[in-house]
Structure formats: structure tokens, C-alpha cells
Coordinates of C-alpha atoms and ligand atoms in Angstrom, one line a residue:
X1 CA 46.1 26.7 -47.6
X2 CA 45.7 23.9 -50.2
X3 CA 43.0 22.6 -52.1
X4 CA 42.9 19.7 -52.9
X5 CA 40.6 18.4 -56.1
X6 CA 38.8 14.8 -56.6
X7 CA 39.1 12.8 -59.7
X8 CA 36.9 12.1 -61.4
X9 CA 34.3 14.4 -60.2
X10 CA 30.9 16.1 -61.5
X11 CA 28.9 15.4 -64.4
X12 CA 28.7 11.3 -65.3
X13 CA 27.8 10.1 -68.7
X14 CA 23.9 9.7 -67.9
X15 CA 23.7 13.3 -66.9
X16 CA 25.7 14.9 -69.7
X17 CA 23.1 12.6 -71.8
X18 CA 20.2 13.6 -70.0
X19 CA 20.8 17.5 -70.5
X20 CA 21.6 17.2 -74.0
X21 CA 18.2 16.0 -74.6
X22 CA 16.4 18.3 -72.8
X23 CA 18.7 21.1 -74.8
X24 CA 18.3 19.3 -78.2
X25 CA 14.7 19.0 -77.5
X26 CA 14.7 22.7 -76.6
X27 CA 16.8 23.7 -79.9
X28 CA 14.5 21.1 -82.3
X29 CA 11.1 22.1 -81.4
X30 CA 10.8 25.2 -79.3
X31 CA 9.9 26.4 -75.7
X32 CA 8.0 25.1 -73.6
X33 CA 9.4 21.8 -73.6
X34 CA 8.1 19.9 -70.5
X35 CA 10.1 17.9 -68.1
X36 CA 8.6 15.5 -65.5
X37 CA 10.9 16.2 -62.5
X38 CA 14.1 17.7 -62.5
X39 CA 16.1 16.2 -65.1
X40 CA 19.2 15.9 -62.9
X41 CA 19.1 16.9 -59.2
X42 CA 20.8 19.8 -59.6
X43 CA 19.4 23.6 -58.9
X44 CA 21.9 25.6 -61.1
X45 CA 21.3 23.1 -64.2
X46 CA 17.5 22.8 -64.1
X47 CA 17.1 27.0 -63.7
X48 CA 19.7 27.3 -66.8
X49 CA 17.4 24.8 -68.5
X50 CA 14.0 26.7 -67.3
X51 CA 15.8 30.3 -68.6
X52 CA 15.9 28.6 -72.2
X53 CA 12.2 27.3 -72.0
X54 CA 12.1 23.8 -70.0
X55 CA 9.0 23.6 -68.1
X56 CA 9.6 21.5 -64.8
X57 CA 6.3 19.4 -63.6
X58 CA 6.2 16.6 -61.0
X59 CA 2.9 14.9 -62.8
X60 CA 1.9 14.9 -66.4
X61 CA -1.8 16.0 -65.7
X62 CA 0.2 19.5 -65.7
X63 CA 1.4 18.7 -69.3
X64 CA -0.8 20.6 -71.7
X65 CA -2.2 17.9 -74.3
X66 CA 0.0 17.5 -77.7
X67 CA 2.8 18.4 -75.7
X68 CA 6.6 17.3 -75.8
X69 CA 7.3 15.9 -72.3
X70 CA 11.1 14.7 -71.4
X71 CA 11.1 11.7 -68.6
X72 CA 14.1 12.8 -65.8
X73 CA 17.6 10.9 -65.7
X74 CA 16.0 8.9 -63.0
X75 CA 13.4 6.8 -64.7
X76 CA 9.8 6.3 -64.8
X77 CA 7.3 3.6 -63.8
X78 CA 5.4 1.5 -66.3
X79 CA 2.2 3.5 -65.0
X80 CA 3.8 7.0 -66.2
X81 CA 5.0 5.8 -69.3
X82 CA 1.4 4.3 -70.4
X83 CA -0.2 7.6 -68.8
X84 CA 2.1 9.4 -71.0
X85 CA 1.3 7.3 -74.0
X86 CA -2.7 7.5 -73.0
X87 CA -2.6 11.5 -73.5
X88 CA -0.8 11.3 -76.1
X89 CA 2.4 13.4 -75.4
X90 CA 5.4 13.2 -77.2
X91 CA 7.9 11.8 -75.2
X92 CA 11.7 11.8 -75.0
X93 CA 13.1 9.5 -72.8
X94 CA 16.4 10.8 -70.9
X95 CA 16.1 8.2 -68.1
X96 CA 20.0 7.1 -67.5
X97 CA 20.8 3.7 -69.5
X98 CA 22.3 2.7 -66.3
X99 CA 19.0 2.9 -64.5
X100 CA 17.2 1.2 -67.5
X101 CA 19.6 -1.7 -67.2
X102 CA 18.2 -2.2 -63.9
X103 CA 14.6 -1.5 -65.2
X104 CA 15.1 -4.9 -67.5
X105 CA 16.4 -6.8 -64.6
X106 CA 13.3 -6.4 -62.8
X107 CA 11.4 -7.3 -65.5
X108 CA 13.2 -10.6 -66.1
X109 CA 13.2 -11.5 -62.4
X110 CA 9.3 -10.8 -62.6
X111 CA 8.6 -13.1 -65.3
X112 CA 10.9 -15.7 -64.0
X113 CA 8.1 -15.7 -61.5
X114 CA 10.4 -14.4 -58.5
X115 CA 9.7 -11.7 -56.3
X116 CA 12.0 -8.7 -56.2
X117 CA 13.8 -6.9 -53.2
X118 CA 14.8 -3.1 -54.2
X119 CA 17.2 -2.0 -52.1
X120 CA 17.2 1.6 -51.7
X121 CA 16.2 5.3 -50.3
X122 CA 12.4 5.2 -49.7
X123 CA 10.5 8.8 -51.8
X124 CA 13.6 8.8 -54.5
X125 CA 12.5 9.1 -57.9
X126 CA 14.6 6.3 -59.3
X127 CA 13.3 4.2 -56.2
X128 CA 9.5 4.9 -57.4
X129 CA 10.2 4.3 -60.8
X130 CA 12.2 0.9 -60.7
X131 CA 9.6 -0.4 -57.9
X132 CA 6.9 0.9 -60.6
X133 CA 8.7 -1.6 -62.8
X134 CA 6.1 -4.1 -61.6
X135 CA 2.6 -3.7 -60.3
X136 CA 3.3 -6.0 -57.5
X137 CA 5.8 -8.7 -56.1
X138 CA 8.6 -5.7 -55.2
X139 CA 10.0 -4.8 -51.8
X140 CA 12.0 -2.1 -50.8
X141 CA 14.6 -2.3 -47.9
X142 CA 16.7 0.6 -47.0
X143 CA 19.0 -0.9 -43.9
X144 CA 19.8 -4.0 -42.1
X145 CA 16.7 -3.7 -39.8
X146 CA 14.6 -3.3 -42.9
X147 CA 15.7 -6.9 -44.1
X148 CA 15.2 -8.5 -40.7
X149 CA 11.8 -7.5 -40.6
X150 CA 10.9 -8.5 -44.1
X151 CA 8.0 -10.5 -44.8
X152 CA 7.9 -12.3 -48.7
X153 CA 5.7 -14.8 -50.1
X154 CA 8.3 -17.2 -51.2
X155 CA 11.9 -16.8 -50.1
X156 CA 13.4 -19.5 -52.3
X157 CA 11.8 -17.1 -55.3
X158 CA 13.6 -14.3 -54.7
X159 CA 15.8 -11.9 -56.2
X160 CA 17.4 -8.5 -55.2
X161 CA 18.1 -4.7 -57.6
X162 CA 19.8 -2.0 -55.9
X163 CA 19.4 2.2 -56.3
X164 CA 22.4 3.2 -58.6
X165 CA 23.6 5.9 -56.3
X166 CA 23.8 4.2 -52.6
X167 CA 26.7 4.5 -50.5
X168 CA 29.1 1.2 -52.3
X169 CA 29.7 0.1 -48.1
X170 CA 26.5 0.7 -46.8
X171 CA 25.0 -1.1 -49.8
X172 CA 27.5 -4.4 -49.3
X173 CA 26.2 -4.5 -45.7
X174 CA 22.6 -4.6 -46.6
X175 CA 23.1 -7.2 -49.4
X176 CA 25.2 -9.7 -46.9
X177 CA 22.4 -9.7 -44.4
X178 CA 19.9 -10.3 -47.4
X179 CA 22.3 -13.1 -48.5
X180 CA 21.8 -14.5 -44.8
X181 CA 18.3 -14.4 -44.5
X182 CA 17.5 -15.4 -47.8
X183 CA 20.7 -18.0 -48.8
X184 CA 19.2 -18.4 -52.3
X185 CA 18.2 -14.8 -52.9
X186 CA 19.9 -14.0 -56.9
X187 CA 21.1 -10.7 -57.9
X188 CA 23.9 -8.8 -59.9
X189 CA 27.3 -10.0 -59.5
X190 CA 27.5 -7.4 -57.0
X191 CA 25.2 -4.5 -56.8
X192 CA 23.6 -2.2 -59.3
X193 CA 25.6 1.0 -58.4
X194 CA 26.7 2.8 -61.2
X195 CA 30.5 3.0 -62.7
X196 CA 30.0 7.2 -61.9
X197 CA 29.0 6.8 -58.1
X198 CA 31.7 3.8 -57.3
X199 CA 34.2 6.0 -58.9
X200 CA 33.6 9.5 -57.3
X201 CA 33.0 7.8 -53.7
X202 CA 36.4 5.9 -54.1
X203 CA 37.7 9.5 -55.2
X204 CA 36.3 10.9 -52.0
X205 CA 37.8 8.4 -49.8
X206 CA 41.4 9.2 -51.3
X207 CA 41.1 13.0 -51.0
X208 CA 39.4 12.7 -47.4
X209 CA 42.7 10.9 -46.3
X210 CA 44.7 13.6 -47.2
X211 CA 42.6 16.6 -46.0
X212 CA 41.2 18.5 -42.7
X213 CA 38.0 19.1 -44.6
X214 CA 35.9 18.2 -47.6
X215 CA 33.6 20.0 -49.5
X216 CA 31.2 18.3 -51.8
X217 CA 29.3 20.4 -54.6
X218 CA 25.8 19.3 -55.2
X219 CA 22.3 20.1 -54.6
X220 CA 20.5 18.4 -51.3
X221 CA 18.1 16.6 -53.2
X222 CA 20.9 15.0 -55.2
X223 CA 21.6 10.9 -53.3
X224 CA 25.0 10.5 -54.6
X225 CA 26.0 13.6 -53.7
X226 CA 24.8 13.4 -50.6
X227 CA 26.9 9.5 -50.3
X228 CA 29.9 11.8 -50.9
X229 CA 29.4 13.9 -47.8
X230 CA 28.9 10.6 -45.8
X231 CA 31.8 8.6 -47.4
X232 CA 34.2 11.6 -46.3
X233 CA 32.6 12.0 -42.9
X234 CA 32.8 8.0 -42.7
X235 CA 36.7 9.0 -42.9
X236 CA 36.5 11.2 -39.7
X237 CA 37.0 14.7 -41.6
X238 CA 34.0 17.3 -41.5
X239 CA 32.4 17.5 -44.8
X240 CA 29.6 19.8 -46.5
X241 CA 27.4 19.4 -49.4
X242 CA 27.2 23.1 -50.6
X243 CA 24.6 24.2 -53.7
X244 CA 26.3 27.1 -54.2
X245 CA 29.4 29.4 -53.0
X246 CA 27.0 31.6 -50.7
X247 CA 27.1 29.1 -48.6
X248 CA 30.7 28.4 -48.0
X249 CA 31.3 29.6 -44.4
X250 CA 34.5 31.3 -43.3
X251 CA 34.4 29.4 -40.1
X252 CA 34.9 26.1 -41.9
X253 CA 38.7 26.6 -42.4
X254 CA 39.8 27.8 -38.6
X255 CA 43.0 25.3 -38.2
X256 CA 42.4 23.5 -41.9
X257 CA 45.6 23.1 -43.9
X258 CA 44.0 21.1 -46.7
X259 CA 40.6 21.0 -48.0
X260 CA 39.1 18.5 -50.5
X261 CA 36.9 19.4 -53.0
X262 CA 34.5 17.6 -54.9
X263 CA 31.4 17.4 -57.0
X264 CA 28.3 15.0 -57.6
X265 CA 27.3 13.3 -60.7
X266 CA 24.8 15.9 -61.5
X267 CA 27.0 19.2 -60.6
X268 CA 28.6 21.2 -63.3
X269 CA 32.1 22.3 -63.3
X270 CA 31.3 25.9 -63.3
X271 CA 30.2 25.4 -59.6
X272 CA 33.1 23.8 -58.8
X273 CA 35.3 26.7 -60.2
X274 CA 33.1 29.3 -58.5
X275 CA 33.3 27.2 -55.0
X276 CA 37.0 27.3 -55.4
X277 CA 36.9 31.0 -56.3
X278 CA 35.3 32.0 -53.1
X279 CA 37.3 29.5 -50.9
X280 CA 40.2 31.3 -52.3
X281 CA 38.6 34.7 -51.5
X282 CA 38.3 33.2 -47.7
X283 CA 41.6 31.8 -47.6
X284 CA 44.8 32.3 -50.5
X285 CA 45.5 28.8 -51.4
X286 CA 47.3 26.5 -53.9
X287 CA 45.2 24.7 -56.1
X288 CA 45.9 21.0 -56.6
X289 CA 44.3 18.3 -58.9
X290 CA 44.8 14.8 -57.3
X291 CA 45.0 11.9 -60.2
X292 CA 42.5 9.7 -60.7
X293 CA 41.1 7.4 -63.2
X294 CA 39.8 8.5 -66.7
X295 CA 36.3 7.4 -67.5
X296 CA 35.9 7.7 -71.1
X297 CA 32.1 7.0 -70.7
X298 CA 29.5 8.7 -73.3
X299 CA 25.9 7.8 -74.0
X300 CA 24.2 8.7 -77.2
X301 CA 21.0 10.8 -77.2
X302 CA 17.8 9.4 -78.9
X303 CA 18.6 9.7 -83.2
X304 CA 15.8 11.8 -83.5
X305 CA 17.5 14.4 -81.2
X306 CA 21.1 14.2 -82.8
Ligands
2E6_1 C1 19.6 9.4 -62.2 C2 20.3 8.5 -61.8 C3 21.1 8.2 -61.0 O1 19.7 11.9 -56.7 P1 20.6 10.8 -57.8 O2 21.7 11.0 -57.0 O3 19.6 9.7 -58.2 O4 20.2 12.2 -58.9 P2 21.3 13.2 -59.4 O5 20.5 14.0 -60.6 O6 21.8 13.8 -58.4 O7 22.5 12.5 -60.1 C4 22.3 11.6 -61.4 C5 21.9 10.7 -61.4 C6 20.7 10.5 -62.3 N1 21.8 9.8 -60.6
F3S2 FE1 23.4 6.7 -64.8 FE2 25.2 6.5 -62.3 FE3 24.9 9.5 -63.7 S1 23.1 6.0 -63.0 S2 22.8 9.4 -64.3 S3 26.0 7.3 -64.5 S4 25.2 8.4 -61.4

């Protein structure tokens, strides 16, 4: 069997930065360091940080007064930011700069007296954070059906933003539906899907065309990782999301000549290596790296932690 490795795959610049912020805070201030929500949606990464002294909480009332808290890469609402300040917590913000960019867009739209439609998945922390940049005037849609049922105050003063990790193809369809229903709606040039999401989906599409099976390394709560599985399935190949090598089943490989492996933006390369080892244990295989674009994106960490 042949194992084809997607490129690019795995960590993006926002994830590298978020993990570095937690690690540096631990080195500089010592344990415990509180982190609001999983800093990135990966079990292995969070378990590793937990072992080093990070304490993950969902709400700020779980953080003792005077402590240091880090906001996860997915961002937070203005209310959470204000709550942290009111509690006198020392905050480091690991929100990905590309999520912050969307927050800034929402702010500008609202200041321009426009209501904002967000395209995103209900309940996801990034969606909660971005929707929480304004107290009112925000609507969430996920599907074309949601667009059809949307009731807004003034259809001629409407803008849209998107979650950063949507399926590029699904988002295009929802944006078209929005433009059809609200012809004067304004928005980003295309969408707010980040470079890493776009590149990993493109790489999985290319990979799926050459494989009978695709394995994506990532946790089940990772939106961008789940989208990679969907992209592969849309290319008519079997695809599975695995959090760790033990999730791999020998029966997946019956009649398979080529298996593609990719990883979500929050999945570390060590897990990819362990997954490759597990696949080769089941079926002796040659490993081939598929050529892909070099990303070369780096986001600096806050000066106080540098
Ligand atoms: C922040 C924003 C986007 O579930 P999702 O894909 O959003 O998050 P992770 O942590 O799996 O990936 C990185 C990320 C962080 N993506
Ligand atoms: Fe940021 Fe995109 Fe990664 S929004 S955290 S660069 S997946």
C-alpha cells in the first residue's frame, strides 16, 4: 500500500501562536495558568499543556481572583473581555489574529449602522465570540434554508462575515443565497475563511483524487478538521477523523491501494507520525509526501511573553 501525505497539513500560524502563549506564560509566571476553553481543539495538545500546569475552564467564575487567564485561539465576546477586567484578572489573548480581524470588521459594520449576518456553526466558540462583538444586530445562518427564513430589520443596511473554518464550497453557496435575497448586502471580498483552512481543504481535494481512503488527524470538536473529512467525502472517497492511532481500524484498508493522510490545523505532527506508524503496522506501506504550497505565515506572541 502507499501512504500519501497532504501538504500543507497540521498546525497553522494561529495555533502555533496560541500554544506558544500558554507555554511562555507557564514558563514566566509558573503554574497554574488558567485558559478559558481549550486553547485549540486538540486533545493531545491540551493534555500536554495540562500536564505542564495549564488549567482549562469554560467560564471565568472558575478562575480565582488575581490569577492569569488566557483566552483561547477561537476568541471571546466583548462581554467575556469585560468580565475578565471586572474580576481583575491578568489576561493574555491567544485569539488568532485572523479571528480578531473578523471582530474588527463586525465593529466597523455596526458603527456604520449595519446589521451583520454571520455564516457559521451554532454553538462553536468562535461563533459565540464573533456574535458577541455586538449586543444586538447580529444574525447567525448556517445553511441556505436559514438564509431563506432570515428576517432582518433593514435589508438595505446589511453586511456579512463568516467563521474562519467553514467549508469553502458550502460557504460559497450560502453567500450566493444571501446576495440573491439581499442584493445590497456588503461583505469581505470573498469570505473570512482563513488561509490555513483554504490551503488544507485544497490539499485534501488534490489528495482525495489520488486515494481510496483518507484519514484526517484531529479531534472531533475541531471544526476545520471535520471540514477536511467532508471535503474528502465530497470527492467520493471514504474518510475518517481520528484523534489518536488507536482509533484506526484494520477493516478500513480492505482493497485499498492508496491511503491519504492529512491533519487539521490544531493537530500536531507527532500524531501524524504515530498514525503513519499504526497504518504501516496494519499494512506495510511506502510513504510519499505530496508537493504543496509553502505557507510561511508566522504570528508574533505578545511582547510581554516574547
Ligand atoms: C481558532 C480559529 C480557527 O474548531 P476550530 O477548527 O475552529 O478550532 P481548532 O482549534 O481545531 O483550530 C484552530 C483554530 C483556532 N481555528
Ligand atoms: Fe487562525 Fe485559521 Fe488557524 S483562523 S487559528 S489561522 S485555522
